[in-house]
Coordinates of C-alpha atoms in Angstrom, one line a residue:
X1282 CA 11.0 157.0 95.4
X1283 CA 8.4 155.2 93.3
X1284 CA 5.5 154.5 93.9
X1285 CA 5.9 150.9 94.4
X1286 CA 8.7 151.9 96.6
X1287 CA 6.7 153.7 98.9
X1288 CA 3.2 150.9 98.9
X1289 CA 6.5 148.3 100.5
X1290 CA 6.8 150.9 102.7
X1291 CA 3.3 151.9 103.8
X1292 CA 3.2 147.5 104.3
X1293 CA 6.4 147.5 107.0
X1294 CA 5.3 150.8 108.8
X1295 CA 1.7 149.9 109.1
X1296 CA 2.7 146.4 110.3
X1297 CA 4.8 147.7 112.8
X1298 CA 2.5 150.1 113.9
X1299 CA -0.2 147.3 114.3
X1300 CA 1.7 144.8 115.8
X1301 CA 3.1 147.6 118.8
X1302 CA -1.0 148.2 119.4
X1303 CA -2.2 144.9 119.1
X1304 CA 0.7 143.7 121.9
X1305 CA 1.4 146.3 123.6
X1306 CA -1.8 147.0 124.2
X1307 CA -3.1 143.5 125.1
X1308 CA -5.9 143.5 123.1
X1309 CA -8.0 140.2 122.8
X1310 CA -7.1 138.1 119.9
X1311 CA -4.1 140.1 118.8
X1312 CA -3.1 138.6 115.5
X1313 CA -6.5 139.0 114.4
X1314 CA -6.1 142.6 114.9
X1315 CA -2.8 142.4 113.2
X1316 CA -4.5 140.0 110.3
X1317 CA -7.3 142.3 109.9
X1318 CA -4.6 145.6 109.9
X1319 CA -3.2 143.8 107.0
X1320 CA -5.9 143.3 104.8
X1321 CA -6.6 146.9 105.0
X1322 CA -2.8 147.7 104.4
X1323 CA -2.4 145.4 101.4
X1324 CA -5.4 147.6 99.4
X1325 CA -4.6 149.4 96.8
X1326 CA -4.9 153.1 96.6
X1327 CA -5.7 155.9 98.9
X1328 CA -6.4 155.4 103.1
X1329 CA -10.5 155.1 103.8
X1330 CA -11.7 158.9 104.2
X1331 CA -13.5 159.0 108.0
X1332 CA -17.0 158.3 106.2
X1333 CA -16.4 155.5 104.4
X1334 CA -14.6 153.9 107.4
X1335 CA -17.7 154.9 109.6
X1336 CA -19.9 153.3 107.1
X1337 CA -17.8 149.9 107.2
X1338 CA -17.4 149.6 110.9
X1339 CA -21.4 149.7 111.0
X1340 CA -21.5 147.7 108.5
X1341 CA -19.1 144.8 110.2
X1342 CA -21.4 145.6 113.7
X1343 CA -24.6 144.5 111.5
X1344 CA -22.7 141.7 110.5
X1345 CA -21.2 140.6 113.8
X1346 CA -24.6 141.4 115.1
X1347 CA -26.2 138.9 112.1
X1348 CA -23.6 136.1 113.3
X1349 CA -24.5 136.3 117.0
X1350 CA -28.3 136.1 115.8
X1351 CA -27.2 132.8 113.8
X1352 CA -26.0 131.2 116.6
X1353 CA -29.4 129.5 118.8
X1354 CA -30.3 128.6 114.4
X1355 CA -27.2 126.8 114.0
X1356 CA -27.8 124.9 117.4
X1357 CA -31.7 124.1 116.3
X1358 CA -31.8 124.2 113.1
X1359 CA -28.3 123.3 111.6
X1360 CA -29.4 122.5 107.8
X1361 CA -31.1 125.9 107.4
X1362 CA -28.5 128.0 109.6
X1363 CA -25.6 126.3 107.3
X1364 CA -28.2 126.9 103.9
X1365 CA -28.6 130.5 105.3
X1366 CA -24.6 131.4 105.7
X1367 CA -24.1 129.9 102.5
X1368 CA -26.2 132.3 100.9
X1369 CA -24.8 135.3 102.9
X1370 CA -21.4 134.7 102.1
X1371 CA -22.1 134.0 98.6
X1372 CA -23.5 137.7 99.0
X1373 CA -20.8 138.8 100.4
X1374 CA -18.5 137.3 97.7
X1375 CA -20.8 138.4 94.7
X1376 CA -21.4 142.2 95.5
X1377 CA -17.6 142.6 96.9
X1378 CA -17.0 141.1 93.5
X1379 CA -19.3 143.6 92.0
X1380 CA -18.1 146.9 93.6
X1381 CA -14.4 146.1 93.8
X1382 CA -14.6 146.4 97.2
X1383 CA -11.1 145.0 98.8
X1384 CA -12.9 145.0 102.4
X1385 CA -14.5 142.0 101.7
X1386 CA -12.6 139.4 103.3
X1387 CA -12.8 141.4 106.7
X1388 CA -16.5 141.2 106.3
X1389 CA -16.6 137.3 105.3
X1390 CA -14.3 136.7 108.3
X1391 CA -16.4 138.5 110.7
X1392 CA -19.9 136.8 109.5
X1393 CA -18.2 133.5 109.9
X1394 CA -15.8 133.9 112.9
X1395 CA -18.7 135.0 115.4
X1396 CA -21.1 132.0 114.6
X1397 CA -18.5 129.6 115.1
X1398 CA -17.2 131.2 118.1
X1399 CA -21.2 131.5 119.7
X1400 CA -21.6 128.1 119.4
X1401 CA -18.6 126.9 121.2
X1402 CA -19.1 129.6 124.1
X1403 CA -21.2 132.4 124.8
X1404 CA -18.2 134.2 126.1
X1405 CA -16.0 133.7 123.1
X1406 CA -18.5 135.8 120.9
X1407 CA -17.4 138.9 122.9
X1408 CA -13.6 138.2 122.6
X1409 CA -13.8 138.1 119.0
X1410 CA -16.4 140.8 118.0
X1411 CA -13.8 142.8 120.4
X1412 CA -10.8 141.4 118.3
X1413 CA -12.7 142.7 114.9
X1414 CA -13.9 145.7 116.0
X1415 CA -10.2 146.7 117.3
X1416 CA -8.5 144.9 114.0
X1417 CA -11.1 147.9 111.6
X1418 CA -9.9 150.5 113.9
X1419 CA -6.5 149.3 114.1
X1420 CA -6.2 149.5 110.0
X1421 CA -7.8 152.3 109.8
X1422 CA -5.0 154.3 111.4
X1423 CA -1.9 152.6 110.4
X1424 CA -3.2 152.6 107.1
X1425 CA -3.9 156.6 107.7
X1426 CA -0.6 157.1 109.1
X1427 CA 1.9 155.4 107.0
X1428 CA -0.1 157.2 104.1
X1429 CA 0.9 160.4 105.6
X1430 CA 4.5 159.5 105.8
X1431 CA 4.5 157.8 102.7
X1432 CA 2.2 159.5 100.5
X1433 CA 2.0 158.7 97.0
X1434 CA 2.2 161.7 94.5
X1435 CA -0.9 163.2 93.4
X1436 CA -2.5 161.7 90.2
X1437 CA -2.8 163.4 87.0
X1438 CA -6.4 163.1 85.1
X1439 CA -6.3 161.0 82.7
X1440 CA -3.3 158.7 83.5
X1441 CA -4.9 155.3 85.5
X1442 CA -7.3 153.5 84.1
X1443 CA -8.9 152.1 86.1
X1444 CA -10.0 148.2 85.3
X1445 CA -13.4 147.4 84.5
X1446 CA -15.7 146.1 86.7
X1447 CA -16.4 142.3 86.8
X1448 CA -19.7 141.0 85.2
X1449 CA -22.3 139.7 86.6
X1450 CA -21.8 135.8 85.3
X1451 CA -18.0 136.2 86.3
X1452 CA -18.6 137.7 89.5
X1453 CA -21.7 135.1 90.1
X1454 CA -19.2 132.1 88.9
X1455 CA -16.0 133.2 91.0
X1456 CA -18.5 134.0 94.3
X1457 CA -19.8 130.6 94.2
X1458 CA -16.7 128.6 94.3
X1459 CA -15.5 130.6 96.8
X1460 CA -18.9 129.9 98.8
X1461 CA -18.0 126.3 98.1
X1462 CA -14.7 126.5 99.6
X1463 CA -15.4 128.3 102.9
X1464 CA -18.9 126.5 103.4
X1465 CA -17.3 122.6 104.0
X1466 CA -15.1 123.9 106.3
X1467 CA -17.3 126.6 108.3
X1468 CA -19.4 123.0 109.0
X1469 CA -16.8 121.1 110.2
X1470 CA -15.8 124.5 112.6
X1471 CA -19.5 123.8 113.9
X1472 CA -18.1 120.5 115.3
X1473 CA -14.9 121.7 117.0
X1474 CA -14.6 125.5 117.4
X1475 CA -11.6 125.8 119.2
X1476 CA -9.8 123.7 117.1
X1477 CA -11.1 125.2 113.7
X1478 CA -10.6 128.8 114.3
X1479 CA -7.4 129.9 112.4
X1480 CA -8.6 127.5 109.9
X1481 CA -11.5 129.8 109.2
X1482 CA -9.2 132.6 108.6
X1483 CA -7.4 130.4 106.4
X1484 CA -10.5 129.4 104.2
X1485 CA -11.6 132.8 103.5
X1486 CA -7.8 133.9 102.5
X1487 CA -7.8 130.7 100.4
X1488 CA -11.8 131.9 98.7
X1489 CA -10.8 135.4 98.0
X1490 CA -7.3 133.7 96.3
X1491 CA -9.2 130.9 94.6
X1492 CA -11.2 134.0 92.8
X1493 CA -8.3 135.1 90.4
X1494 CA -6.6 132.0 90.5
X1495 CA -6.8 129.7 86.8
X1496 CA -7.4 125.3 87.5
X1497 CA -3.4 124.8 86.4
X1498 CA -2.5 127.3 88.7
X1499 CA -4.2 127.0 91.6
X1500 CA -2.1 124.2 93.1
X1501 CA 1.1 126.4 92.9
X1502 CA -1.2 129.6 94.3
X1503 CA -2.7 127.8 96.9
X1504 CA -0.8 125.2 98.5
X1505 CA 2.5 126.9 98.1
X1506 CA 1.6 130.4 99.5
X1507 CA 0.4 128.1 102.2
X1508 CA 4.2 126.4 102.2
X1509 CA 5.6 129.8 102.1
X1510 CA 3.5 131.6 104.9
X1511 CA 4.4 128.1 107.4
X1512 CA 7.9 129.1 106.6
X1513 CA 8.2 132.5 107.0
X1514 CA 6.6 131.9 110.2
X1515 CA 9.3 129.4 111.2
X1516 CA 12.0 132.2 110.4
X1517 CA 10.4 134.7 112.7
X1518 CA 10.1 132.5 115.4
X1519 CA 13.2 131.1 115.7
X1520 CA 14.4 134.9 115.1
X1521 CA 12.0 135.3 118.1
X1522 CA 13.7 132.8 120.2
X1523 CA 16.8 134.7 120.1
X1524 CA 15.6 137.8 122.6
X1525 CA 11.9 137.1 122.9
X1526 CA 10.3 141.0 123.5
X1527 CA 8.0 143.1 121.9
X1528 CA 10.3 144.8 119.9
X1529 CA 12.2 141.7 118.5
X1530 CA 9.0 140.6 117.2
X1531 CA 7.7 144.1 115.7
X1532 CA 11.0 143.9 113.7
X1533 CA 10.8 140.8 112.3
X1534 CA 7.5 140.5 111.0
X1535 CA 8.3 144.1 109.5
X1536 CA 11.0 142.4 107.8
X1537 CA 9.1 139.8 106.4
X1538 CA 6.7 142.4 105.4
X1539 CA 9.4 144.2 103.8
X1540 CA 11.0 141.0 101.7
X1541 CA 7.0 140.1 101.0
X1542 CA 6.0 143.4 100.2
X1543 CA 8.8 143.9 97.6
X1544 CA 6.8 140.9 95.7
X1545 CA 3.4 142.2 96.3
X1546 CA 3.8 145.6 94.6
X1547 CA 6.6 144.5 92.0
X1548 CA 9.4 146.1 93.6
X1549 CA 11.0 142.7 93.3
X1550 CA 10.6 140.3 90.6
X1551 CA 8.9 137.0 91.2
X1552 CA 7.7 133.9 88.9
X1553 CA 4.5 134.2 91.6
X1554 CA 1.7 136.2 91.5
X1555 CA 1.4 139.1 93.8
X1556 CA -1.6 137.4 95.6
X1557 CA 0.5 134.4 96.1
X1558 CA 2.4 136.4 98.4
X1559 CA -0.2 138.8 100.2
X1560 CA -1.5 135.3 100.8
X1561 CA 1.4 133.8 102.7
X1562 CA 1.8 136.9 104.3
X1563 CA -1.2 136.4 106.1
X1564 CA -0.6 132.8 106.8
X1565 CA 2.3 133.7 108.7
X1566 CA 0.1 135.8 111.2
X1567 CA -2.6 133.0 111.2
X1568 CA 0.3 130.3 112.1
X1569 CA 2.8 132.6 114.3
X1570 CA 0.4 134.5 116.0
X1571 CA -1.6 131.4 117.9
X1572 CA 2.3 129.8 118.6
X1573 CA 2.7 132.8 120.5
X1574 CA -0.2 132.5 122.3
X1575 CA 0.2 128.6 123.0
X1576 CA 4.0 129.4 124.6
X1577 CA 2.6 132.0 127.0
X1578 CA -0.3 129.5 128.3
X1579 CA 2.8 126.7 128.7
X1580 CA 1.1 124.7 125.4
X1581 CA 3.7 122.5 123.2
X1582 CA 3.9 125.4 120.6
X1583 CA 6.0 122.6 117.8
X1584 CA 3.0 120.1 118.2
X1585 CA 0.1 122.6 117.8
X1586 CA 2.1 124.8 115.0
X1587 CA 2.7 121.3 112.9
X1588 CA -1.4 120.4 113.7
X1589 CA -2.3 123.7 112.4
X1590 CA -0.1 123.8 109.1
X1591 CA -1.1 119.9 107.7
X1592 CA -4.9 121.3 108.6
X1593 CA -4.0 124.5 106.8
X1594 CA -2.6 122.2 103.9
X1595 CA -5.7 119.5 104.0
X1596 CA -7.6 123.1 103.5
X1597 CA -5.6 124.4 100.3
X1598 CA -5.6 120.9 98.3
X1599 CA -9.6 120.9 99.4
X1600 CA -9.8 124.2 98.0
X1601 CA -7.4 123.6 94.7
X1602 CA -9.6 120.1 93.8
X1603 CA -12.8 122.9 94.1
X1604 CA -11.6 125.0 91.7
X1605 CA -10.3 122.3 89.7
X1606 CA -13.7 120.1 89.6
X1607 CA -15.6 123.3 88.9
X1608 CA -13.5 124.5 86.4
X1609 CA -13.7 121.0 84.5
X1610 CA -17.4 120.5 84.9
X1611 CA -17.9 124.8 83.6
X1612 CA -16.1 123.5 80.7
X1613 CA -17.8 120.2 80.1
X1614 CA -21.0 121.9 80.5
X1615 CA -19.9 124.6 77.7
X1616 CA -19.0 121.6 75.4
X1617 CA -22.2 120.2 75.8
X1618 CA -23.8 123.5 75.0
X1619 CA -21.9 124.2 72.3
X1620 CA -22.7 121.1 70.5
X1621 CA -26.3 121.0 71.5
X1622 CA -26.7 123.9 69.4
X1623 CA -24.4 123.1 67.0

């Protein structure tokens, strides 16, 4: 078995595993936890040893504390509170950038989820710093246990290279349009929570895609892995409806993690990127997982899924014309240099 092979693997098992704690333990916010499972899953390499994990989880409580502290200067002060989250999540983006760390999104989620969430209720903020807190640990030991049944074979000295790191201009450049494509919508969160909290989720999937993705491409990377995810999540739902229990639904999405996965780590060949499909991977859990929650409160699941995907789409062509307007004016701007010195 390949090592490929065995990373598709790792994907379906941890997902399965994640989904059975997330539900069947009732945990607040489930497909947050499951989300959060699979950003952890979908890094590359070896399972986080105990101390590094330790060191993130304090790291995302300083940052869920940060957000709660955010909260009463968002209320008071908006201009500086927004001016202030810009610049921390354009840290975020930057060092993440820096260190290669692939944690990064869970952090950027959690330092904009908990602001948002504080200012539509006081209440909310403990849900949700629950929810992240449970989605770490969560990852933390699927990903552990579906390395140990799927562990990759020990590597020789010598034979990875590992890529270099990305400068400092690169890292600076790619950090700040993905600042500018969470920020806009982060605001307009501010305005109506409820309403804006999957799209959050969906921003900061879209930033950390926009970051590889090239101006021609974008469109295809972005608003099609947003397509895709919508209907993947329209397959496992109706495959839902069928026999609607836990287990149905832990099979399914491992399915779809298994027909995903195979594009992800090249076991299959695909004309899209494998950050194309990560991507609509995740937007499946970010669209099935509140359906699920509007049919147990008696909500019309149809009208609220179809609100959530054309606000998911509105966010993907927002974030394509970013990188497109950025890219054009980088490029004017190393016209006008060049012939200014010319």
């Amino acid at each position: 078995m390949t090592r490929p092979d065995k990373a598709v693997l790792r994907l379906a098992s941890g997902l399965f595993l994640a989904v059975l704690l997330a539900y069947g333990l009732a945990l607040p916010m489930p497909f947050v936890v499951c989300l959060l499972a699979l950003m952890m899953l979908c890094k590359p390499g070896p399972p986080l040893p105990m101390l590094k994990g330790f060191v993130v989880a304090l790291l995302l409580g300083s940052l869920i504390v940060g957000g709660v502290l955010m909260v009463p200067l968002l209320q008071h002060y908006a201009l500086s509170g927004v001016m202030l989250t810009g610049a921390v999540l354009y840290a975020l983006f930057y060092f993440g950038l820096r260190r290669d760390n692939p944690l990064t999104m869970i952090l950027v989620v959690s330092f904009t989820l908990v602001p948002v969430a504080g200012v539509a209720a006081q209440a909310l903020v403990t849900v949700i710093s629950v929810a992240l807190v449970a989605g770490v640990l969560v990852g933390l030991v699927v990903n552990g246990l579906s390395h140990a049944f799927f562990p990759d074979p020990p590597e020789l000295p010598g034979t990875t290279a590992r890529p270099p790191p990305i400068g400092r201009e690169a890292a600076s450049w790619i950090a700040l349009r993905a600042t500018l494509i969470v920020v806009p919508v982060f605001v307009l969160a501010l305005s109506n929570p409820s309403f804006y909290l999957a799209a959050i989720m969906k921003t900061v999937a879209l930033a950390q895609q926009a970051g590889s993705a090239r101006a021609r491409s974008a469109g295809q990377e972005l608003v099609g892995s947003t397509l895709m995810g919508a209907w993947m999540a329209l397959l496992v739902w109706f495959g839902l409806s069928l026999w609607p229990n836990l287990w149905m639904l832990m099979l399914w999405i491992t399915g779809a993690a298994l027909w995903s996965g195979a594009r992800i780590f090249g076991v299959k060949a695909s004309a899209f990127s494998p950050s194309f499909w990560s991507n609509a991977l995740m937007t499946m859990f970010i669209v099935l997982g509140p359906a699920i929650e509007d049919s147990a409160n008696g909500k019309d699941v149809w009208q609220a899924s179809a609100s959530r995907i054309v606000l998911f789409l509105g966010v993907s062509l927002y974030a394509w014309a970013t990188v497109w307007a950025l890219e054009r004016w980088r490029a004017s701007r190393s016209q006008a240099l060049f012939f200014k010195r010319g």
